[in-house]
CSV table of C-alpha atoms in Angstrom, one decimal:
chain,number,residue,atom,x,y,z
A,1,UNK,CA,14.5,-16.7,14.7
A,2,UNK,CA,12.3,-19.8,14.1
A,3,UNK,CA,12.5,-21.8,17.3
A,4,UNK,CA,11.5,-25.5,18.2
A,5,UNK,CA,9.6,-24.3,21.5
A,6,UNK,CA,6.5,-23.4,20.3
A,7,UNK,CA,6.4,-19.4,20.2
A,8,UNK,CA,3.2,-17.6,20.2
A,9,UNK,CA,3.6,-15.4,16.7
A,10,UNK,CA,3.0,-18.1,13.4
A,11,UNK,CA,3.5,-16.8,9.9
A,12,UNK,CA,2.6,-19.2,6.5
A,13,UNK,CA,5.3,-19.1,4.4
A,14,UNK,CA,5.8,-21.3,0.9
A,15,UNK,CA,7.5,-24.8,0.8
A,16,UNK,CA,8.7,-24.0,-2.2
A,17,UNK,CA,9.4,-21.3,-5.1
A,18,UNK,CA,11.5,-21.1,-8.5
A,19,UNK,CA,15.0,-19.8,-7.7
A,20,UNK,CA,14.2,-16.8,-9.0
A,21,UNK,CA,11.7,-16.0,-6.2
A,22,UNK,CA,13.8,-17.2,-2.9
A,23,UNK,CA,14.6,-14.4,-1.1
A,24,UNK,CA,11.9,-12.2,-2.6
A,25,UNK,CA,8.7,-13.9,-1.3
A,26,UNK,CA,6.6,-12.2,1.2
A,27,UNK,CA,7.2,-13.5,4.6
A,28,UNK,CA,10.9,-11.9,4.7
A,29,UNK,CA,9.8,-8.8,5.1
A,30,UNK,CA,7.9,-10.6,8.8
A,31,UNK,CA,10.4,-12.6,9.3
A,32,UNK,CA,12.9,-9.5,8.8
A,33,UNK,CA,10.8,-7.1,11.4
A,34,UNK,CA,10.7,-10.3,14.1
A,35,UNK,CA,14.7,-10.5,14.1
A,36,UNK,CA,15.5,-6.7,14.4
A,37,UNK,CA,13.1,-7.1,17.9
A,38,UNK,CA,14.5,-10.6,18.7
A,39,UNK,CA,10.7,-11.9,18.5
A,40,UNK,CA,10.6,-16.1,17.9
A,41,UNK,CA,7.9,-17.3,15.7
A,42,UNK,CA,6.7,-20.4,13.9
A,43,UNK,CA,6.2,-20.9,10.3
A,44,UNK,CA,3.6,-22.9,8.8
A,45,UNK,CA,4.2,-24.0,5.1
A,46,UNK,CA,2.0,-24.2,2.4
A,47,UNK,CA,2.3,-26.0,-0.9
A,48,UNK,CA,0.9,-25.4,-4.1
A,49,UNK,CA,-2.4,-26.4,-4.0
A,50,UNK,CA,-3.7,-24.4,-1.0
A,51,UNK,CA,-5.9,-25.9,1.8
A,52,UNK,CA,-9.5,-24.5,0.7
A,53,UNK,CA,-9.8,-22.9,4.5
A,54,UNK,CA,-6.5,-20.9,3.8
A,55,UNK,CA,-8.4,-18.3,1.9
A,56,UNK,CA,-10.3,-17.4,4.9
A,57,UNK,CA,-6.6,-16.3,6.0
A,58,UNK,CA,-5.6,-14.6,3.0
A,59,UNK,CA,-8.5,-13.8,0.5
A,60,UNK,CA,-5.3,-14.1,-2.8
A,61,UNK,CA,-4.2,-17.5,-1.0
A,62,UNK,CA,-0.8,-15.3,-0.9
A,63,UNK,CA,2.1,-15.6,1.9
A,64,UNK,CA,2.6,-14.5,5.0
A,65,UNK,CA,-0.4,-14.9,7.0
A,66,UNK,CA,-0.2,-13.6,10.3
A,67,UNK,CA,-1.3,-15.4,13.5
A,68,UNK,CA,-0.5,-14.2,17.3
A,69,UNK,CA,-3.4,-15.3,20.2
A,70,UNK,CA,-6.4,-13.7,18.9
A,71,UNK,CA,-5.0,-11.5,16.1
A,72,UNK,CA,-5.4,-12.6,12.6
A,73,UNK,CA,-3.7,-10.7,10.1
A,74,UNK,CA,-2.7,-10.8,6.2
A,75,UNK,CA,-0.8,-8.1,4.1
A,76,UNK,CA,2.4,-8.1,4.6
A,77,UNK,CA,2.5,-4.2,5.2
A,78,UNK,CA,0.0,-4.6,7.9
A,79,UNK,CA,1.9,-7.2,9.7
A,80,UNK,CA,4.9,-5.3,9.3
A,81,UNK,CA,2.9,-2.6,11.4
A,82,UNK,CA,1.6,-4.6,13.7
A,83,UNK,CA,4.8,-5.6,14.5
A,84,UNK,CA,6.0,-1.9,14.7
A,85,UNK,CA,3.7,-1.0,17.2
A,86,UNK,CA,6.0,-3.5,19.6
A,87,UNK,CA,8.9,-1.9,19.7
A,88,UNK,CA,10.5,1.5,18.9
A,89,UNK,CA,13.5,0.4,17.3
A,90,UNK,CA,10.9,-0.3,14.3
A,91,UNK,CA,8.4,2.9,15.0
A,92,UNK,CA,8.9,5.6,16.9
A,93,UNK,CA,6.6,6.5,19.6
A,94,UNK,CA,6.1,10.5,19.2
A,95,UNK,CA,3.5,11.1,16.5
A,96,UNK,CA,5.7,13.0,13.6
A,97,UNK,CA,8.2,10.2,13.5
A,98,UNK,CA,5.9,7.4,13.4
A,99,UNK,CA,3.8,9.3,11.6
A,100,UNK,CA,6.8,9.9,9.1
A,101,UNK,CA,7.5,6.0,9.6
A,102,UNK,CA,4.4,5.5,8.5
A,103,UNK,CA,4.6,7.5,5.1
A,104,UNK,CA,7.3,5.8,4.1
A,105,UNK,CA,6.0,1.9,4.7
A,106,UNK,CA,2.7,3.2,2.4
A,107,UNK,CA,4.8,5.1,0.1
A,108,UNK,CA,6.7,1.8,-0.6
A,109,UNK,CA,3.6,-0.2,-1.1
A,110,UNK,CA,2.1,2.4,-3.0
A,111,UNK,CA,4.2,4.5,-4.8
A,112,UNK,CA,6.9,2.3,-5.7
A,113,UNK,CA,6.0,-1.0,-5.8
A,114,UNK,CA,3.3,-1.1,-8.5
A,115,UNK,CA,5.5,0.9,-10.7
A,116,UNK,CA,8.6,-1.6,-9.5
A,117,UNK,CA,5.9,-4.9,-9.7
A,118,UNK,CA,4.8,-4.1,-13.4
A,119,UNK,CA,8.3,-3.9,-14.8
A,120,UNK,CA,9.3,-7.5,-12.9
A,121,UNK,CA,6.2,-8.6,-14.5
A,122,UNK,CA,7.4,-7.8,-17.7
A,123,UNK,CA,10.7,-9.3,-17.1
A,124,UNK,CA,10.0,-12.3,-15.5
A,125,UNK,CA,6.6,-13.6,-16.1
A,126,UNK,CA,5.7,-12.0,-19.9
A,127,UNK,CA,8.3,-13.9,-21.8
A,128,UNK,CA,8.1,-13.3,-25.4
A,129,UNK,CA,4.6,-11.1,-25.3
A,130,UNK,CA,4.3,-9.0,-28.1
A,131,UNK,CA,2.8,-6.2,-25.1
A,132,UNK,CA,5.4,-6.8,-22.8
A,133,UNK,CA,8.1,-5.9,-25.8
A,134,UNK,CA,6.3,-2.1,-26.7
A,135,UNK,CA,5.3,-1.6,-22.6
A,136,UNK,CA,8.6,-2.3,-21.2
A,137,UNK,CA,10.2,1.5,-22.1
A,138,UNK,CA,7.7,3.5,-20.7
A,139,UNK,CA,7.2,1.0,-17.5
A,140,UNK,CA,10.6,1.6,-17.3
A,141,UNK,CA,10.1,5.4,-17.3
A,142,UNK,CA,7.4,5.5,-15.0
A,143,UNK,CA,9.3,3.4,-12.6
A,144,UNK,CA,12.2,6.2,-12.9
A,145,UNK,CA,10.3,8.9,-11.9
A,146,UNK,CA,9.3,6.9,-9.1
A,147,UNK,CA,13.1,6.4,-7.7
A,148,UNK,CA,14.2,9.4,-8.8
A,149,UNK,CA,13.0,11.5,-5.5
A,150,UNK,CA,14.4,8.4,-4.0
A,151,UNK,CA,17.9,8.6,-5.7
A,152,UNK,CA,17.9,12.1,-4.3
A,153,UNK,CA,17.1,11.8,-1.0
A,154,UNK,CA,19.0,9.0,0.0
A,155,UNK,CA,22.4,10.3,-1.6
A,156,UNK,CA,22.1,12.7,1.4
A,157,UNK,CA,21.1,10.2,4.3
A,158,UNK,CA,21.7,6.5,5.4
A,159,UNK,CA,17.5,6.3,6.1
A,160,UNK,CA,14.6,7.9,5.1
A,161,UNK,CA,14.1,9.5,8.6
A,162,UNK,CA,16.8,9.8,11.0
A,163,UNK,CA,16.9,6.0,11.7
A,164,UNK,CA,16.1,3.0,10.9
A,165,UNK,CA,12.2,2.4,11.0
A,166,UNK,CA,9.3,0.0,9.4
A,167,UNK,CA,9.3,2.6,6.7
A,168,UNK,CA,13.3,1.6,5.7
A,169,UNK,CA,12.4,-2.3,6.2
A,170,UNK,CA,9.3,-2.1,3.0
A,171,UNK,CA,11.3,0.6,1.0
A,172,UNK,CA,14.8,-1.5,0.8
A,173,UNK,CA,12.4,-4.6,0.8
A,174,UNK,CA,10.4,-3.1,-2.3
A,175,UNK,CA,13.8,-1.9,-4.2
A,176,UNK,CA,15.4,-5.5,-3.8
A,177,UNK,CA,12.8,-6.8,-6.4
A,178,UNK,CA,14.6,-4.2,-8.7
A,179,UNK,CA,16.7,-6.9,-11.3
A,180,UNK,CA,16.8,-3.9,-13.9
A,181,UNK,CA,21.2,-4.1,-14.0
A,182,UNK,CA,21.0,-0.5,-15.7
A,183,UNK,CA,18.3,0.9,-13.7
A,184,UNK,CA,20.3,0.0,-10.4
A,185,UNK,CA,23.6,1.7,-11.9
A,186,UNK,CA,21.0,4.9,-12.5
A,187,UNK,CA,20.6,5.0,-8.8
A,188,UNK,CA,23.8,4.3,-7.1
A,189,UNK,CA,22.7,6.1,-3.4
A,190,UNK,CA,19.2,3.3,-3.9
A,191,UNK,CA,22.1,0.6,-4.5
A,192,UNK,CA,24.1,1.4,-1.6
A,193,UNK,CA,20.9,2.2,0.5
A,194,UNK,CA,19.4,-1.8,-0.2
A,195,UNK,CA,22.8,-3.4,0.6
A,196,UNK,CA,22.8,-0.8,4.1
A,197,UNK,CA,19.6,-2.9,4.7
A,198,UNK,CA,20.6,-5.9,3.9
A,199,UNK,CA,23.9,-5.7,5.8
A,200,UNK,CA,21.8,-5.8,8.9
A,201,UNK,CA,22.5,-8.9,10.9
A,202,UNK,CA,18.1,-9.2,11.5
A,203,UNK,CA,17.8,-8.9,7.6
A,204,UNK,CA,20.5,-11.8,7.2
A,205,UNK,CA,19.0,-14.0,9.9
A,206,UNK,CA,15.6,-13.4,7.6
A,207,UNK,CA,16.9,-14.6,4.6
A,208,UNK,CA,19.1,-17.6,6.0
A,209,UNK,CA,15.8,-18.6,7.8
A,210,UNK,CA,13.8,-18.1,4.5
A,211,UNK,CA,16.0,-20.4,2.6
A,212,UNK,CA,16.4,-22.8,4.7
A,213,UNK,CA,12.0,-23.5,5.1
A,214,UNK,CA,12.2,-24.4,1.4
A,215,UNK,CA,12.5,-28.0,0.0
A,216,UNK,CA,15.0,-29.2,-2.2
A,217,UNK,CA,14.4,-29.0,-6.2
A,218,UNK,CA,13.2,-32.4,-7.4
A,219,UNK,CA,15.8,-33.9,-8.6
B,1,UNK,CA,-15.6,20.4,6.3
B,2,UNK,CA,-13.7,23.1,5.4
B,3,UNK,CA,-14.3,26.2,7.5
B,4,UNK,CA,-13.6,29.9,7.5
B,5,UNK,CA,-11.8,29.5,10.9
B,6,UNK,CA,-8.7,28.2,10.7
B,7,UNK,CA,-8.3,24.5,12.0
B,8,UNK,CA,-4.9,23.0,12.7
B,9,UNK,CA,-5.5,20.5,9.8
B,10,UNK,CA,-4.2,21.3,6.0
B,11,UNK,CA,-4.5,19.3,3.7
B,12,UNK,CA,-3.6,19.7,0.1
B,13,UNK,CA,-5.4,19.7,-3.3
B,14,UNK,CA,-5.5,20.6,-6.8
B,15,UNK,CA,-6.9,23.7,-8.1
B,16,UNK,CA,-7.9,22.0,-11.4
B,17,UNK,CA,-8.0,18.6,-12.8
B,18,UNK,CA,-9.7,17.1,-16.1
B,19,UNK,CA,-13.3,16.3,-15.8
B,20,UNK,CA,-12.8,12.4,-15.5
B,21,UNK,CA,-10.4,12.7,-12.6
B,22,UNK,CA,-12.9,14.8,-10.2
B,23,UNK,CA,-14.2,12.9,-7.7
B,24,UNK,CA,-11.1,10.7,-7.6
B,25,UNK,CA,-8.2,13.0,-6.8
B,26,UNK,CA,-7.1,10.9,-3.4
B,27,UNK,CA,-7.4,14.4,-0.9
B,28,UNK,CA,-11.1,12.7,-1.3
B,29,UNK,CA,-9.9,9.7,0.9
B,30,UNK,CA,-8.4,12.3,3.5
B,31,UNK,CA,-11.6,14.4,3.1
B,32,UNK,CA,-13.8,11.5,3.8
B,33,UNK,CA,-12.2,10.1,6.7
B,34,UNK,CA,-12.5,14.1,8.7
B,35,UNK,CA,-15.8,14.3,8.0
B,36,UNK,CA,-16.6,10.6,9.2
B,37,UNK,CA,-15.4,11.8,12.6
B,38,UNK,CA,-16.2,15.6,12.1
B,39,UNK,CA,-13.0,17.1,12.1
B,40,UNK,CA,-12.5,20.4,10.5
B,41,UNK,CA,-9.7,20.8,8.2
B,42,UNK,CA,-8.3,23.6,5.5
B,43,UNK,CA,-7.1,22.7,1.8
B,44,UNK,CA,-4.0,24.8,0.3
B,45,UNK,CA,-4.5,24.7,-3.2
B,46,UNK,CA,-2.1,23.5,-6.1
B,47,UNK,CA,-1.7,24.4,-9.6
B,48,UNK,CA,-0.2,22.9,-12.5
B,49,UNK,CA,3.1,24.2,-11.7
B,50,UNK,CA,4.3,22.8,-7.9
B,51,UNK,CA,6.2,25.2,-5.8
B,52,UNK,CA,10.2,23.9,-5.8
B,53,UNK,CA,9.6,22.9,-2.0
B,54,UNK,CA,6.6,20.9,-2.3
B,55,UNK,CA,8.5,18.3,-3.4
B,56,UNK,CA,9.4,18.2,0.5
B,57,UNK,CA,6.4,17.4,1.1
B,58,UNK,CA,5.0,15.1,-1.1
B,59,UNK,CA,8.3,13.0,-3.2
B,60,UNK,CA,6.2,12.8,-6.1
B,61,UNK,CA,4.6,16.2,-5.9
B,62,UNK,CA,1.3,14.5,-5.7
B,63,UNK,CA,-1.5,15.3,-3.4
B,64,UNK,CA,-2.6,15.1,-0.8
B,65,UNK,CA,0.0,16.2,2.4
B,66,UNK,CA,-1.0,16.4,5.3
B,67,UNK,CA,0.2,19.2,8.1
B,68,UNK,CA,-1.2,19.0,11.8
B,69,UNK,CA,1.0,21.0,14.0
B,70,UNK,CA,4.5,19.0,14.0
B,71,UNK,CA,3.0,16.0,12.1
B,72,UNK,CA,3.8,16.3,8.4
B,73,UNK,CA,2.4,13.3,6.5
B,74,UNK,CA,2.2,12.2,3.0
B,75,UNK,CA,0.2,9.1,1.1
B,76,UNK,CA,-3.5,8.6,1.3
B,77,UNK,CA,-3.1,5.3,3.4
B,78,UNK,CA,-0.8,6.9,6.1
B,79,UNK,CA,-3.2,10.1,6.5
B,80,UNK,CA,-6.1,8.1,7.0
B,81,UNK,CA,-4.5,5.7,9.4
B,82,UNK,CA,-3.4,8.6,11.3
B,83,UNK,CA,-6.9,10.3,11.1
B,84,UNK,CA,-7.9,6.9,12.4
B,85,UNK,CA,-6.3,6.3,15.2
B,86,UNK,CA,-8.0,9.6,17.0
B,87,UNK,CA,-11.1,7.8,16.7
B,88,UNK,CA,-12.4,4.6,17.2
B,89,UNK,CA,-15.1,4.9,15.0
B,90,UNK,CA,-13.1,4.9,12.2
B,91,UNK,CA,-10.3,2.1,13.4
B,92,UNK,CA,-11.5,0.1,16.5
B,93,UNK,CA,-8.8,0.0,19.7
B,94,UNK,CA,-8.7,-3.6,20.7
B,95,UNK,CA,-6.1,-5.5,18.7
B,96,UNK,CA,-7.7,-8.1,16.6
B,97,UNK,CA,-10.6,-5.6,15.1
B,98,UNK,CA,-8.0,-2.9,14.8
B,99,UNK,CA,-5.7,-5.3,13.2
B,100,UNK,CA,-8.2,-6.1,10.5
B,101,UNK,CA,-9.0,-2.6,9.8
B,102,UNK,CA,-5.2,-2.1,8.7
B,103,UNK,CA,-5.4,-5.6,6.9
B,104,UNK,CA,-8.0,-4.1,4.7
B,105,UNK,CA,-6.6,-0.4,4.4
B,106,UNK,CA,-3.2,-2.1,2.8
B,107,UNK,CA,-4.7,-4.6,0.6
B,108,UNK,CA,-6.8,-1.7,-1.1
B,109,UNK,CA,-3.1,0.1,-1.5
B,110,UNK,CA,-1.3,-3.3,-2.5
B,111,UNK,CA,-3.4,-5.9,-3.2
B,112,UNK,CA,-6.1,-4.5,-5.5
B,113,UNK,CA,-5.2,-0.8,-6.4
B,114,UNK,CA,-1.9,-1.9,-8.6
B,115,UNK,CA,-4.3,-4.5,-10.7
B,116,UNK,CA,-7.0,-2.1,-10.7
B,117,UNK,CA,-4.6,1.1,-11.7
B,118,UNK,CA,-3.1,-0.8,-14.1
B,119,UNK,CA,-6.6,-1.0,-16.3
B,120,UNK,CA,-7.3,2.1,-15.4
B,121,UNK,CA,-4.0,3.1,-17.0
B,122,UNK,CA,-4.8,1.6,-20.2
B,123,UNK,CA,-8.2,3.0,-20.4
B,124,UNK,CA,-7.7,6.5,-19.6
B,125,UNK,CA,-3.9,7.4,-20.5
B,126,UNK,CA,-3.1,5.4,-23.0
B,127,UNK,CA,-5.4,6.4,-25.8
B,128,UNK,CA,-4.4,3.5,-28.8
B,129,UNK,CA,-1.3,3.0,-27.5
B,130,UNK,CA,-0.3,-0.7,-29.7
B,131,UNK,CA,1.1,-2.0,-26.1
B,132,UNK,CA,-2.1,-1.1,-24.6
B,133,UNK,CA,-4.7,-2.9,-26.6
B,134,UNK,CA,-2.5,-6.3,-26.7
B,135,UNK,CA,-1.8,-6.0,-22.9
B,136,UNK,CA,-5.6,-5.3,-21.6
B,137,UNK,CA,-7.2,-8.4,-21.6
B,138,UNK,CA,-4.6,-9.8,-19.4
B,139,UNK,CA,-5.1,-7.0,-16.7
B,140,UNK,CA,-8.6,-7.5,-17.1
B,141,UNK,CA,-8.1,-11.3,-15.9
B,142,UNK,CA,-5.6,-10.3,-13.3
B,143,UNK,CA,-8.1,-8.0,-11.9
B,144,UNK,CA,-11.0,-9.9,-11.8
B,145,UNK,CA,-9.0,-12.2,-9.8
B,146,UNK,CA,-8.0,-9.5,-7.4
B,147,UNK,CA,-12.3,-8.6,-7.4
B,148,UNK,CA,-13.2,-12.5,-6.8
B,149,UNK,CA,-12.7,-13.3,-3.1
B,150,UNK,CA,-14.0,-9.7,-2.8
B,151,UNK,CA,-16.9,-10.1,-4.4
B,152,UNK,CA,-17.6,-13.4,-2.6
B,153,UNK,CA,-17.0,-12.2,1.0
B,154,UNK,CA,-18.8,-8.5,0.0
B,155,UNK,CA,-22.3,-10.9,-1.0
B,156,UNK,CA,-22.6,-11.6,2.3
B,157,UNK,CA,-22.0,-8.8,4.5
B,158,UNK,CA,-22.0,-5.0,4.5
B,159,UNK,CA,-18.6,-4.1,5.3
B,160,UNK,CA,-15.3,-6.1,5.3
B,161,UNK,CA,-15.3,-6.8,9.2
B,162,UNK,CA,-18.4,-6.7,11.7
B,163,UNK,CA,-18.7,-2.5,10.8
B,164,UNK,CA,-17.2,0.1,8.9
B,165,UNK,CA,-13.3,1.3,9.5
B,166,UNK,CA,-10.7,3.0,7.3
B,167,UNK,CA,-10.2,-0.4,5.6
B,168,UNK,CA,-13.7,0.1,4.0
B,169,UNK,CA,-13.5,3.3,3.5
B,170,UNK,CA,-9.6,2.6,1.8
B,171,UNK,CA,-11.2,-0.3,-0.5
B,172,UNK,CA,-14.4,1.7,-1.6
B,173,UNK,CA,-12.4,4.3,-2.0
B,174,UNK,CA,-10.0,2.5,-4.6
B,175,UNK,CA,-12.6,0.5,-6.0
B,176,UNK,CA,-14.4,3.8,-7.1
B,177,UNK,CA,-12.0,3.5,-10.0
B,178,UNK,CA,-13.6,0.8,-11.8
B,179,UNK,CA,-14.9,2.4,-14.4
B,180,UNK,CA,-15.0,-1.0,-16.9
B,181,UNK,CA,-18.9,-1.2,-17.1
B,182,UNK,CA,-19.1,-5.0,-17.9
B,183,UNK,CA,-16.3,-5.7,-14.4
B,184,UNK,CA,-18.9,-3.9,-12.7
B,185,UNK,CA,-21.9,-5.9,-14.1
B,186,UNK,CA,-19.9,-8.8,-13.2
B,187,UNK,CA,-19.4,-8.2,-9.5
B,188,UNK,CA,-22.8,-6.6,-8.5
B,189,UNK,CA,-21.8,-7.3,-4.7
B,190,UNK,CA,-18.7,-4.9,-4.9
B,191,UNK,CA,-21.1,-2.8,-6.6
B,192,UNK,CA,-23.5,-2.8,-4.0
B,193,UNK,CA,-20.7,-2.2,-1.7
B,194,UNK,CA,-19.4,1.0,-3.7
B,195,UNK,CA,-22.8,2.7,-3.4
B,196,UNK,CA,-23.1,1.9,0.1
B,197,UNK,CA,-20.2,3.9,1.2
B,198,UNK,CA,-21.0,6.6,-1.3
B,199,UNK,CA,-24.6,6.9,0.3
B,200,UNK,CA,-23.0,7.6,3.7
B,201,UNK,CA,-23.6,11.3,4.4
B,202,UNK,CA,-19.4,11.9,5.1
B,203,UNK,CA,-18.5,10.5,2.1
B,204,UNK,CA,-21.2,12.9,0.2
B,205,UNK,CA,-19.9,16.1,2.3
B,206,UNK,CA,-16.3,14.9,1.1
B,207,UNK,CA,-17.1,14.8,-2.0
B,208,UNK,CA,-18.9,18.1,-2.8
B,209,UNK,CA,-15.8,19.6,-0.7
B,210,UNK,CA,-13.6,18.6,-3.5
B,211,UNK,CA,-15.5,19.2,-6.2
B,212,UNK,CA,-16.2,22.6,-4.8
B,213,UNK,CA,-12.3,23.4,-4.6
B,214,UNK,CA,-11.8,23.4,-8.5
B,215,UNK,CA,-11.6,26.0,-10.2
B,216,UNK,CA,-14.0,26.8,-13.2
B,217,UNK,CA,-13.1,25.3,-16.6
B,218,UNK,CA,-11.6,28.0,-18.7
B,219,UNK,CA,-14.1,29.3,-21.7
């Protein structure tokens, strides 16, 4: 919950994006683990040309960067941890289950989201490229075989683990980016598992709080 | 190292892989950080064919997984963080230094290893594919852009933060894969930074481990 006392935590967020993007940029997944803990932060927001010294932050110039007393972070998976390590409602405490945790928060950064990342490249940033065109069936196999396991798994269970975790919060963040209509009708137990996740009251505070930082269109 | 005692840490492996892929199978990562820290592990062995109930184990039947008495891990990223935190050598305790360390670990995962798999793809899977030779020069340009603030920060230090941690040895370790000849030439600092962690003494034990592992080629 952004506040108007001055909290200690400050993430960078954009003042801006094309609809398309709102609700998919970075800082939600912050914003998202702060509300399931109740944790009050501060966002500072950037516009399009980036203050020089903000690199120093974030070597891409990308959102969220991370500030909290001393501790200077960037990646949102990292921050996500960081976070984690708070508060066991987000990571257990005994090793297997964090350690499981754990898997699962990687696993979404690495396993599915360049797989997930190449076909919404295709769809929303290639536009007519010849490439794009002949890539796009077997990006869209690879990217299969990358939920399928998923698909499986989670037609049996409402979380990866036994509970909700960090891992939960980047795998249903990841699979939200999935636009792909007939790819989400492939995986009806991934379908139902993102809008479990996004029912959550912390994920919908998230969001509200993301749309509400950005500006108005230009008229 | 591996050792004809039995230690409690197992770690899997491939029997075989093609020539171009030794050295880079990812139990390398695992490999490198236990031997950074001396810990003794075993490898169980794959083959082509997975036993039914790895897939347990490992979603993707990929390797490595990790077993250490009740702690059952997949990913590259989440082994080594968990190899890290026995250790400070490898991931420092106090929270800002240990916060960077994990910064760096997930932007080799998400921020550079996508781009950098991506051209790796294209040069090594996807013989003369039509979508292939139309779509590299693009990736090229995405990943030198993913290489720049690397290359600028990397020219004037030896490791990411004040030492080495698991977010070197993550980056190195995923940076490995650049096998473009002219990116290389272009970013001698990365390169300089490649054979520095390849010169330490775990990373060479780790290394001849694996290689070690694989089966002769058959006649």
């Amino acid at each position: 919950m952004p506040t108007e006392f001055s909290p200690e935590i400050e993430i960078t967020a954009f003042a801006w994006v094309p609809p398309f993007a709102r609700g998919q940029v970075r800082d939600l997944r912050v914003r998202w683990a702060l509300e399931e803990i109740g944790l009050p932060y501060r966002t500072r927001l950037l516009g399009g040309e980036r203050p020089a010294d903000y690199f120093e932050e974030q070597p891409w110039g990308q959102v969220p960067a991370f500030r909290e007393g001393e501790v200077r972070l960037f990646e949102s998976g990292a921050i996500v941890l960081h976070i984690g390590e708070k508060d066991e409602r987000l990571l257990p405490r005994e090793a297997p289950a964090r350690g499981r945790a754990i898997c699962w928060l990687i696993a979404a950064l690495n396993s599915v989201e360049p797989s997930l990342g190449a076909l919404v490249e295709i769809d929303l940033f290639a536009g007519d490229a010849a490439w794009a065109k002949l890539a796009r069936p077997g990006k869209v196999t690879q990217l299969a075989g990358r939920l399928a396991p998923l698909e499986t798994r989670m037609a049996q269970r409402d979380w990866l683990e036994d509970r909700f975790t960090v891992g939960d919060l980047m795998m249903i963040a990841v699979l939200r980016s999935l636009t792909d209509q007939r790819l989400r009708e492939a995986h009806p137990a991934l379908a139902a598992y993102i809008a479990r996740g996004e029912a959550r009251p912390a994920f919908q505070r998230a969001l509200a709080a993301q749309l509400a930082d950005f500006i108005p269109d230009p008229l």
